[in-house]
PDB file of C-alpha atoms in Angstrom:
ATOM      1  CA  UNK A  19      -8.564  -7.652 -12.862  1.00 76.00           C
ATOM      2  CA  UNK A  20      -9.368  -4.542 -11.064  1.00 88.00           C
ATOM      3  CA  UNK A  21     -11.323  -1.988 -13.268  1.00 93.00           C
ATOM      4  CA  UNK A  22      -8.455   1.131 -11.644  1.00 94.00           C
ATOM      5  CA  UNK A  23      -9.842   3.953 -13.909  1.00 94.00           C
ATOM      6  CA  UNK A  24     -13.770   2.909 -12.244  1.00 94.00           C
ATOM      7  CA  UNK A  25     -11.629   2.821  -8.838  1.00 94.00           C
ATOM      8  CA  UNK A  26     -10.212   6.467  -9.290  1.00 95.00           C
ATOM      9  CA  UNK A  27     -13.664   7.793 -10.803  1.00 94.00           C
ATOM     10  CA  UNK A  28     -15.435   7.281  -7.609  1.00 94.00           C
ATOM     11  CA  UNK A  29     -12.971   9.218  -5.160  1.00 94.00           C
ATOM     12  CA  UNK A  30     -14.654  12.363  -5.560  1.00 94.00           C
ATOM     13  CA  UNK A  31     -15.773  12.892  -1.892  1.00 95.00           C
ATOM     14  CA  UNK A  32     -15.096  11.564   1.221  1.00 94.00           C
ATOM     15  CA  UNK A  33     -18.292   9.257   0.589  1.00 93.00           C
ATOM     16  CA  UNK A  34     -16.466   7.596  -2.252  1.00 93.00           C
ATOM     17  CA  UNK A  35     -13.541   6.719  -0.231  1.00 90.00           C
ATOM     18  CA  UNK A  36     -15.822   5.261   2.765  1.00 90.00           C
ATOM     19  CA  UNK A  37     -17.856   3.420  -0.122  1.00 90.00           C
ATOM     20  CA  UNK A  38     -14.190   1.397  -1.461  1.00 91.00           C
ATOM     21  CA  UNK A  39     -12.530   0.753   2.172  1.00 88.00           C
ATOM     22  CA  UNK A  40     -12.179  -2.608   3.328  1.00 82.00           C
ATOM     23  CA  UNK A  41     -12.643  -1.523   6.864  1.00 79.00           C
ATOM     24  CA  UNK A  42     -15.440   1.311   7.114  1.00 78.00           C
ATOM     25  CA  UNK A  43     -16.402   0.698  10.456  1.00 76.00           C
ATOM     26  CA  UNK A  44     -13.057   1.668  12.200  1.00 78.00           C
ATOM     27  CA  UNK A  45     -14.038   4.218  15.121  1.00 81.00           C
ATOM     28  CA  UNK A  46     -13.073   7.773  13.082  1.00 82.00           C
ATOM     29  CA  UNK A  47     -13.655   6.607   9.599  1.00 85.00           C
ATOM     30  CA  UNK A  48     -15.973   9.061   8.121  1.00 89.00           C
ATOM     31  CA  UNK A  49     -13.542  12.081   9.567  1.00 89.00           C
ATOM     32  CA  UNK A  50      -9.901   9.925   8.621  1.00 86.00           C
ATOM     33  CA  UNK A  51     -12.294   9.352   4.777  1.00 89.00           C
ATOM     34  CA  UNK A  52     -12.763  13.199   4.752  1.00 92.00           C
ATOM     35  CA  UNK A  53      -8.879  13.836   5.277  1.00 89.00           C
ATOM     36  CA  UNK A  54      -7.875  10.964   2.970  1.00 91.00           C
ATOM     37  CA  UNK A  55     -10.098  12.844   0.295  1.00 94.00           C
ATOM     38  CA  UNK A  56      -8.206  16.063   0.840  1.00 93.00           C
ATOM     39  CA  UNK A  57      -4.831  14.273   0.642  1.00 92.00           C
ATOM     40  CA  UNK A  58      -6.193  13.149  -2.649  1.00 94.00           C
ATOM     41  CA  UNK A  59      -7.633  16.301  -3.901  1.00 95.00           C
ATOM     42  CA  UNK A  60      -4.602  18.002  -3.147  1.00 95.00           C
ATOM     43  CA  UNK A  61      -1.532  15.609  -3.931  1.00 95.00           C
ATOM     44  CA  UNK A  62       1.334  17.050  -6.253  1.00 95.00           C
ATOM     45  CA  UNK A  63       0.635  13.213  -7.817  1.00 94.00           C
ATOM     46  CA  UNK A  64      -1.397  10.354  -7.765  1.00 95.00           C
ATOM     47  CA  UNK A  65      -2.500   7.192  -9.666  1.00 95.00           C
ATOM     48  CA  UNK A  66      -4.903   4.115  -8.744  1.00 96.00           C
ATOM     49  CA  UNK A  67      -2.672   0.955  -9.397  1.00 96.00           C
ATOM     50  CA  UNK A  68      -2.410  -2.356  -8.516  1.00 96.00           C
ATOM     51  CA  UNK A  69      -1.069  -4.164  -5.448  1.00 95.00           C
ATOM     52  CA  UNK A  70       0.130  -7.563  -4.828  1.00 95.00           C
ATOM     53  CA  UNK A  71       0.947  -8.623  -0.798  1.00 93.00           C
ATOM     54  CA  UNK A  72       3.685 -11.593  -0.490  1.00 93.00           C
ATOM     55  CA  UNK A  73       3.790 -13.245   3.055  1.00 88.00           C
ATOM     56  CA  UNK A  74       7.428 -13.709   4.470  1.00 84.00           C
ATOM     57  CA  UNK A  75       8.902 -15.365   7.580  1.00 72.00           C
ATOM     58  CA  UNK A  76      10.897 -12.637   8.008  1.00 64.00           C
ATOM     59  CA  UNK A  77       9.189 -11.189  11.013  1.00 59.00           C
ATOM     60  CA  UNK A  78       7.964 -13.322  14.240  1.00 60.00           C
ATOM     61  CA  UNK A  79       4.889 -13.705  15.279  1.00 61.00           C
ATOM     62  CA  UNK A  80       2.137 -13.556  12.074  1.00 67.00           C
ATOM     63  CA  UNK A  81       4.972 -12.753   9.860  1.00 80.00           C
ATOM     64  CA  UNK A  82       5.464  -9.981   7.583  1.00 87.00           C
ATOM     65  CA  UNK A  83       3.763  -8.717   4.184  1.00 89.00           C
ATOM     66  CA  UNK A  84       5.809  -7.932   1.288  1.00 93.00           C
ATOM     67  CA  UNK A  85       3.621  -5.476  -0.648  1.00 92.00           C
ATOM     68  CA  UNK A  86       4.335  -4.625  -3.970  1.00 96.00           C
ATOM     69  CA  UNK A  87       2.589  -1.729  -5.556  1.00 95.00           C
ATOM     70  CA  UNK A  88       2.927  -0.380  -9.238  1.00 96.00           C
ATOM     71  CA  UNK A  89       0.590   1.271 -11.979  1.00 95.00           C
ATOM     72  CA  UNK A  90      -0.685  -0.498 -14.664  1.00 94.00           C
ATOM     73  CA  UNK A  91      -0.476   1.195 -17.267  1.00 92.00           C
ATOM     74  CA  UNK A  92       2.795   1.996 -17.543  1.00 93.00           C
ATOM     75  CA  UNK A  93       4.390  -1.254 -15.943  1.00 93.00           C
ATOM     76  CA  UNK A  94       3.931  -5.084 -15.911  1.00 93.00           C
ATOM     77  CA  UNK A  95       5.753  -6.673 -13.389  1.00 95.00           C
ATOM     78  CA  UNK A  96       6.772 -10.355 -13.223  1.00 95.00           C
ATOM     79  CA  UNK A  97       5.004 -11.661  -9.990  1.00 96.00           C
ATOM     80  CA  UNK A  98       6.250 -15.308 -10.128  1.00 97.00           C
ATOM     81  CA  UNK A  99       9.813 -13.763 -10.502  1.00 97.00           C
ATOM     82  CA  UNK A 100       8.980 -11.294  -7.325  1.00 97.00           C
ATOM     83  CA  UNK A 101       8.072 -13.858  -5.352  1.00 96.00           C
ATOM     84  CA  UNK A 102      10.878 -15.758  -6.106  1.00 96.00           C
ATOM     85  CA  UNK A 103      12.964 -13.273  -5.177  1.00 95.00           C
ATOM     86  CA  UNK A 104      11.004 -12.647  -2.020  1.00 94.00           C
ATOM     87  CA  UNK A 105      11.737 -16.410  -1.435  1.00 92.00           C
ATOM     88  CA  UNK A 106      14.916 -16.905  -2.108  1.00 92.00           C
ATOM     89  CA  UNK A 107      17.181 -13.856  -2.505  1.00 93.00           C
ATOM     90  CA  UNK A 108      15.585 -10.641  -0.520  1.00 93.00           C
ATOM     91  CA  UNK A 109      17.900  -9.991   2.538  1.00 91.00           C
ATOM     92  CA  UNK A 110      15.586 -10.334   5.620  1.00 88.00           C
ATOM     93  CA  UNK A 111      17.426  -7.629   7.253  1.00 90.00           C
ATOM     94  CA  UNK A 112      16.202  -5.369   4.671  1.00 92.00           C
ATOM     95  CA  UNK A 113      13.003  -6.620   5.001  1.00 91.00           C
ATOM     96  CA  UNK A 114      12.489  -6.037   8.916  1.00 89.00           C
ATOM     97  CA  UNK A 115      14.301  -2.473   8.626  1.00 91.00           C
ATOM     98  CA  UNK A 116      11.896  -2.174   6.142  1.00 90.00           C
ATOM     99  CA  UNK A 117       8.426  -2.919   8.364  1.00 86.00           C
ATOM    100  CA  UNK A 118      10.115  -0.654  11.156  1.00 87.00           C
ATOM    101  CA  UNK A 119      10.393   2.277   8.982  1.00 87.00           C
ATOM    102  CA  UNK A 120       6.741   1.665   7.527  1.00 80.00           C
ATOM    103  CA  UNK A 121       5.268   1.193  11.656  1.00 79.00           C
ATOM    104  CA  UNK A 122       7.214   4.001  12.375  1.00 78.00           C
ATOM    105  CA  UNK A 123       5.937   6.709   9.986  1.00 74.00           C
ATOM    106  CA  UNK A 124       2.268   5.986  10.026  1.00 68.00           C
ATOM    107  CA  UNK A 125       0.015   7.884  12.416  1.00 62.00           C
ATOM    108  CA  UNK A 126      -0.275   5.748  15.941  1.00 59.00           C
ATOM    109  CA  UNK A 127      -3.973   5.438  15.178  1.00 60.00           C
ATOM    110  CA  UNK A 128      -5.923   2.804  13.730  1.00 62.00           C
ATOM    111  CA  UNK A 129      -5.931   3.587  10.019  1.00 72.00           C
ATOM    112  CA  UNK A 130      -7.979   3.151   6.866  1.00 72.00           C
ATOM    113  CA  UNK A 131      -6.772   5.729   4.475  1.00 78.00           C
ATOM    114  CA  UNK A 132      -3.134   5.979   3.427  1.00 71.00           C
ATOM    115  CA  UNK A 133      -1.551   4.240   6.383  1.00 74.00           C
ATOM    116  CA  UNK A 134       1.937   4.309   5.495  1.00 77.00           C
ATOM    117  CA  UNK A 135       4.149   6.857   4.370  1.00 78.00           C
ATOM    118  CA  UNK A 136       7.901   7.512   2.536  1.00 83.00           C
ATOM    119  CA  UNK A 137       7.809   3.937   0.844  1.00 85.00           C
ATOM    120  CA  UNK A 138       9.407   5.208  -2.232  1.00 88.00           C
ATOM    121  CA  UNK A 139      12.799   6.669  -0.576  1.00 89.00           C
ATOM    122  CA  UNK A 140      13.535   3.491   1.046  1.00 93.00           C
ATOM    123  CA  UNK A 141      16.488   0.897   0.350  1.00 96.00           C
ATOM    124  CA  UNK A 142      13.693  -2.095   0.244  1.00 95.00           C
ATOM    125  CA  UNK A 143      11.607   0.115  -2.620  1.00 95.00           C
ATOM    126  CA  UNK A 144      14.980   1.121  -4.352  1.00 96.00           C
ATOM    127  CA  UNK A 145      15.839  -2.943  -4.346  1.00 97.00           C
ATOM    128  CA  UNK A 146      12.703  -3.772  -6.066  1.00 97.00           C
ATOM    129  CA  UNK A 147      12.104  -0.700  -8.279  1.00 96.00           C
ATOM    130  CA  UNK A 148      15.312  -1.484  -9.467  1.00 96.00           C
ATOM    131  CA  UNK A 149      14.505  -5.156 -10.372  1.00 96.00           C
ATOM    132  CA  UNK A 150      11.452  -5.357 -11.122  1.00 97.00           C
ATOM    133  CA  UNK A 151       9.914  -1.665 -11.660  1.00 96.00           C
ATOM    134  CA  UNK A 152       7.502  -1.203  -8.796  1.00 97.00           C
ATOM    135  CA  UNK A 153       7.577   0.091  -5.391  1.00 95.00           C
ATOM    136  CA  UNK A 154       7.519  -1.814  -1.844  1.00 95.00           C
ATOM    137  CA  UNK A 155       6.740  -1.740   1.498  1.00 91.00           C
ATOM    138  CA  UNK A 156       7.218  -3.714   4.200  1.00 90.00           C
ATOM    139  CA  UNK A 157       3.933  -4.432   6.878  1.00 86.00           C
ATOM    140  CA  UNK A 158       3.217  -6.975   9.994  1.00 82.00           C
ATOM    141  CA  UNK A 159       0.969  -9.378   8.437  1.00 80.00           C
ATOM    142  CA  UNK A 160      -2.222  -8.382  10.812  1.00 76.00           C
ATOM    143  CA  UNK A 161      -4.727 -11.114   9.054  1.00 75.00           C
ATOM    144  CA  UNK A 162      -5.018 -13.230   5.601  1.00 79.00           C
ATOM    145  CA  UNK A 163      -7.280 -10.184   4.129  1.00 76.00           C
ATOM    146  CA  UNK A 164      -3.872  -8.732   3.947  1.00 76.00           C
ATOM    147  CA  UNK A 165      -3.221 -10.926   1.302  1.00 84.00           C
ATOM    148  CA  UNK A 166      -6.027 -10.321  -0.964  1.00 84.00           C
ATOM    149  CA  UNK A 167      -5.943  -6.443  -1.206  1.00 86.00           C
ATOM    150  CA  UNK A 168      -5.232  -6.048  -4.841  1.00 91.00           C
ATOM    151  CA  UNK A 169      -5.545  -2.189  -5.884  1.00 94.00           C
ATOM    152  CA  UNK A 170      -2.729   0.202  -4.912  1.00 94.00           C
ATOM    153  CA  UNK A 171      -4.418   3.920  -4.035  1.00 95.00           C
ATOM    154  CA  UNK A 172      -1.134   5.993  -3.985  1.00 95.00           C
ATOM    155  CA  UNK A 173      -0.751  10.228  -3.253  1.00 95.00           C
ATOM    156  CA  UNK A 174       2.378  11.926  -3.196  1.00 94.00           C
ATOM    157  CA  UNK A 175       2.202  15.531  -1.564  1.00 92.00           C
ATOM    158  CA  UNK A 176       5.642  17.186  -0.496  1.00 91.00           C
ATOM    159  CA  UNK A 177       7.875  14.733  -1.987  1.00 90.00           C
ATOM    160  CA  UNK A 178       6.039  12.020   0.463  1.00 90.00           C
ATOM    161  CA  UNK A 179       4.590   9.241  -0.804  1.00 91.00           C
ATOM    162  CA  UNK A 180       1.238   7.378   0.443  1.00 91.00           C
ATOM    163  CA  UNK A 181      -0.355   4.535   0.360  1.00 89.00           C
ATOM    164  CA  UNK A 182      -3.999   2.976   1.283  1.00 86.00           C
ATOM    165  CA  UNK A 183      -4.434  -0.668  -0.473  1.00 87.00           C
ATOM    166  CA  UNK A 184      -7.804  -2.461  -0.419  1.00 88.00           C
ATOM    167  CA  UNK A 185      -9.724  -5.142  -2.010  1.00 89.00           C
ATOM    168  CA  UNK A 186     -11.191  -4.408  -5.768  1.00 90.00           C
ATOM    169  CA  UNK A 187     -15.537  -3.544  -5.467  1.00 88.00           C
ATOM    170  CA  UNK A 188     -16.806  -6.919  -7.570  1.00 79.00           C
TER     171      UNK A 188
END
């Protein structure tokens, strides 16, 4: 389990966000880790959490990612229950609305701070917030990593929410 108080400790400068991405050699990094950091700094709310990604035929081509985001320490979700419903009763429509509101709102660059935006005003949020008590999102499933990001970075700043997930430091 991801130590999420460590996590939020060490984004106190850019540096410290650079240090925990997944992806730090992205052309920009150091100037999109210096703008995550002032999201962060100034966010009407925020909270390190964790994240769980579910892959889903939904989409074509790789698929689609189902991520699931909450914080710990005020909810525990049932996972085998969430996938299940991912499975077996989500509404794929909802699902691929989903993804193109999620492509649609993030900046048209190549990201590695707080790519997508507005999650928690959505219908496919609403559906699982009010099932299972944490947020969603809906992303093209770009590579199996995808799948393995387990901590939830999440600042809201004019009623907008944002999220950046990566992979807990060992």
């Amino acid at each position: 389990m991801a130590d999420y108080p460590r996590i939020a400790s060490a984004l106190t400068s850019p540096d410290g966000f650079l240090a925990l991405a997944d992806d730090r050699r992205v052309f920009g990094a150091k100037k999109q880790a210096a703008a995550a950091f002032d999201l962060w700094s100034s966010a009407d709310a925020r909270y390190v959490g964790a994240s769980r990604a579910f892959a889903t035929a939904a989409g074509t081509g790789t698929g689609l990612a189902i991520r699931v985001y909450w914080d710990p320490s005020t909810t525990t979700p049932r996972l085998a229950a969430i996938a299940s419903a991912i499975a077996t009763s989500l509404p794929d429509a909802l699902a691929r609305a989903d993804e193109k509101a999620t492509y649609d709102s993030r900046d048209k660059r190549q990201s590695v701070f707080f790519s997508w935006r507005g999650m928690s005003s959505r219908p496919l949020s609403q559906w699982f917030r009010e099932r299972f008590g944490v947020e969603a999102c809906t992303t093209r499933l770009e590579s199996l990593a995808d799948l393995t990001q387990d901590v939830a970075v999440v600042a809201s700043a004019g009623g907008v929410d944002h999220l950046w997930t990566l992979t807990a430091p060992a």
